Amino acid sequence: MPVQLTNDDIRSLVYQTCQALDDENFDKYLSLCAPDYQYQITAYSPEIRKEQTWLKHDRNEMVGLFKMLPQHVRMPGRFFRQACVGSIGDLTKNTEAVHITSSLVVAYTEPEGLSRLFAVGRYEDKIAANGKSPVLLSRTVRLDTRDLSPGAHVPL
Amino acid sequence: MSRSETQWQNPPPLQSREYVSSEIYNNEMIFAEEIEKIHRRTWKFVCHESEIPLAGDYRTIDHTGVPLMVIRGEDGEIRTFINACSHRGALVARELSGNAKKLVCFFHLWAYDTKGNCVEMTRPEGFAECGLSKADTGLRRVRTETRLGLVFINLDDKAMSLSDYLGDALEWFEEPMGTVPLEVFHYNRGVQNANWKQWHETNMELYHEWGHVVNRTTSVAAKGYHERLWRIYPNGHGSLEPLRVQYKNYKGWENRDDQLLPGLTPGEFRVLDIFPNTTIIIRATTIRIDTSTPIAPGKTLVEHRGLGVLGEPENVRADRQKNHNQFWGPFGRNLSEDVIFVEAVNRGIADGGMPYGLFCRHENMMSQDDEIMRAYYEVWESIWDVKPVIP
């Protein structure tokens, strides 16, 4: 018997996805994602007047990305993702998924302790509403920040 | 064996062209001279023609602190102007890109056409007494030439032509970039805590590919990697013979056998470094163009473009974009690491740190030979009327 999700379930899921990525606990992150999970990062460029996709992965590709991370040269500090859930689709409707929009702020803290703003944008999530516990079906990270130097190896 | 203070400060026991002083990266006076003698006198890549496809389309850019506007005229010609109104100097175009049949300054509403002619002076009778007219107040035009869709500008009206400047440097790029219309589908920029030359060095010096796991597995391990020869052209440009990269060597990736750009074989890699700070890299299906804008000795804006075929089907574009993003873009597996490398070098060569950088590898002009950088710095030195004082 499917369980109806609440706003709190959804807020908790979004928070847990952020925390799992911050902690680089990728098994935990993947446990919050559906088997056919789709992830992408997009940004509009006013320079070329085009929507751009900067990363687009299915679940298997995310697994591969996480597995290879230890072999890469990466920024030595820590990322902190703060997502504030702003809009939740109608949970009373008998739908298989709800659409969630959250504002996103990502900070980066250097090993010496200095923190700086890394990126701002939005999460546009699709979350399964009829399961026993909520899972992410898809996430689009729509970035306002386009200067991300030096970039990042871990998804936002 | 570790070295004493004196040993550390002494020039290395090498030929003078086999090392550079760290002063060339962190000295304010050298930086100021570079702006005047190099960046404002040589050809600079500013955009791809596909960024301004229609009459009136424009892009604004900052070139060594000079605001520029690159615009396609009603006659189809691409022109560049200093983006400053002839009245009080306010920016005429204030957006990063746009379309305008007439460029109107928002301050006092003077207007210009796409050829840079002043076509309107608000309440012109006020200028009658001093005799100033529209004929005197056109925009400052900047030399603009295009090769293979690449738009270059030069602030120096007396400089050699772009064709003479590039010579044969684009020879490996004529077919992939000149036989089908291309389009920029990716643009990102980032300010790096590094000198502008350090970024260009990273695009020339392939010895550092050992530091990237993607390059180590897909390229350095590929057959023929080390045997490729550099071609060094006049004016400081250099390109490397093609290589078949084995993309499948990186876990989860596939080789690039389809949707190849014209004239390329599967997995083929080509690179061209254009003096002083532009690089074109082709990875079988997609093209990256880097160019930089020096901000300060240790601060550089780097722009990255990704190109595909204009008008291709959505699914083909998606594959090409995926290929691009595997290596490049802010979430690619390679580009971010290069930024981390150059910023680390810039930290290490700070005043009191490492006094010299070594470009002393000799491998018979093969891929990890430093001759490309030695040749680059010979041109860099030749620009100076009086060579900068290097300890």
GROMACS .gro file of C-alpha atoms in nm, chain A residues 39-58 61 64-76 110 116 118-119 141 143 145-156, chain B residues 50-53 57-59 96-99 183-193 211-214 216-217 250-252 301 305 317-318 321-322 325 328-337 339-341 343:
model
  104
   39TYR     CA    1   2.081   1.422  -1.300
   40GLN     CA    2   2.190   1.734  -1.484
   41ILE     CA    3   2.345   2.074  -1.429
   42THR     CA    4   2.235   2.355  -1.660
   43ALA     CA    5   2.309   2.724  -1.698
   44TYR     CA    6   2.195   2.992  -1.939
   45SER     CA    7   2.475   3.183  -2.108
   46PRO     CA    8   2.389   3.544  -2.195
   47GLU     CA    9   2.716   3.555  -2.388
   48ILE     CA   10   2.603   3.302  -2.649
   49ARG     CA   11   2.232   3.336  -2.568
   50LYS     CA   12   2.186   2.963  -2.517
   51GLU     CA   13   2.078   2.717  -2.252
   52GLN     CA   14   2.370   2.489  -2.173
   53THR     CA   15   2.404   2.151  -2.014
   54TRP     CA   16   2.725   2.121  -1.816
   55LEU     CA   17   2.674   1.772  -1.677
   56LYS     CA   18   2.412   1.510  -1.761
   57HIS     CA   19   2.426   1.164  -1.605
   58ASP     CA   20   2.198   0.871  -1.540
   61GLU     CA   21   2.707   0.727  -1.489
   64GLY     CA   22   3.102   0.565  -1.233
   65LEU     CA   23   3.175   0.928  -1.156
   66PHE     CA   24   3.178   0.864  -0.781
   67LYS     CA   25   3.402   0.557  -0.818
   68MET     CA   26   3.666   0.749  -1.011
   69LEU     CA   27   3.679   1.048  -0.776
   70PRO     CA   28   3.968   0.920  -0.561
   71GLN     CA   29   4.194   0.919  -0.868
   72HIS     CA   30   4.129   1.283  -0.955
   73VAL     CA   31   4.309   1.601  -0.850
   74ARG     CA   32   4.044   1.793  -0.657
   75MET     CA   33   3.997   2.104  -0.451
   76PRO     CA   34   4.114   2.015  -0.101
  110GLU     CA   35   3.918   2.596   0.231
  116ARG     CA   36   3.340   3.162   0.021
  118PHE     CA   37   3.078   2.896  -0.473
  119ALA     CA   38   2.743   2.895  -0.654
  141VAL     CA   39   2.059   2.196  -1.092
  143LEU     CA   40   2.277   2.755  -1.193
  145THR     CA   41   2.652   3.132  -1.106
  146ARG     CA   42   2.858   3.069  -1.417
  147ASP     CA   43   3.208   3.153  -1.299
  148LEU     CA   44   3.283   2.842  -1.098
  149SER     CA   45   3.657   2.854  -1.119
  150PRO     CA   46   3.817   2.609  -1.078
  151GLY     CA   47   3.502   2.399  -1.121
  152ALA     CA   48   3.410   2.089  -0.927
  153HIS     CA   49   3.443   1.715  -0.965
  154VAL     CA   50   3.148   1.634  -0.738
  155PRO     CA   51   2.792   1.712  -0.852
  156LEU     CA   52   2.620   1.999  -0.675
  206SER     CA   53   2.836   3.192  -3.492
  207GLU     CA   54   2.795   3.404  -3.178
  208ILE     CA   55   2.682   3.693  -3.398
  209PRO     CA   56   2.502   3.525  -3.690
  213ASP     CA   57   2.414   4.087  -3.347
  214TYR     CA   58   2.690   4.196  -3.115
  215ARG     CA   59   2.914   4.072  -2.834
  252LEU     CA   60   2.709   4.083  -2.293
  253SER     CA   61   2.538   4.020  -2.625
  254GLY     CA   62   2.239   4.148  -2.817
  255ASN     CA   63   2.104   4.277  -3.145
  339GLU     CA   64   2.839   2.675  -3.366
  340VAL     CA   65   2.940   2.759  -3.011
  341PHE     CA   66   2.719   2.552  -2.779
  342HIS     CA   67   2.922   2.591  -2.462
  343TYR     CA   68   3.064   2.900  -2.296
  344ASN     CA   69   3.205   2.936  -1.950
  345ARG     CA   70   3.459   3.164  -1.794
  346GLY     CA   71   3.652   3.168  -1.473
  347VAL     CA   72   3.891   3.399  -1.293
  348GLN     CA   73   4.204   3.213  -1.192
  349ASN     CA   74   4.460   3.307  -0.931
  367GLY     CA   75   4.892   1.456  -1.352
  368HIS     CA   76   4.543   1.397  -1.498
  369VAL     CA   77   4.399   1.050  -1.461
  370VAL     CA   78   4.188   1.099  -1.776
  372ARG     CA   79   4.713   0.941  -1.833
  373THR     CA   80   4.474   0.660  -1.916
  406TYR     CA   81   3.871   0.565  -1.870
  407LYS     CA   82   3.623   0.356  -1.675
  408GLY     CA   83   3.269   0.397  -1.804
  457LEU     CA   84   4.012   3.559  -1.674
  461ARG     CA   85   3.409   2.770  -2.567
  473ARG     CA   86   2.422   1.756  -3.031
  474ALA     CA   87   2.349   1.580  -2.702
  477GLN     CA   88   2.788   1.788  -2.568
  478LYS     CA   89   2.843   1.480  -2.357
  481ASN     CA   90   3.160   1.772  -2.088
  484TRP     CA   91   3.581   2.011  -2.024
  485GLY     CA   92   3.345   2.265  -1.875
  486PRO     CA   93   3.331   2.340  -1.502
  487PHE     CA   94   3.229   1.981  -1.422
  488GLY     CA   95   3.462   1.806  -1.665
  489ARG     CA   96   3.722   1.559  -1.543
  490ASN     CA   97   4.017   1.750  -1.688
  491LEU     CA   98   3.966   2.127  -1.698
  492SER     CA   99   3.916   2.180  -1.326
  493GLU     CA  100   4.242   1.999  -1.257
  495VAL     CA  101   4.308   2.530  -1.292
  496ILE     CA  102   4.417   2.365  -0.969
  497PHE     CA  103   4.761   2.297  -1.123
  499GLU     CA  104   4.701   2.807  -0.919
   0.00000   0.00000   0.00000
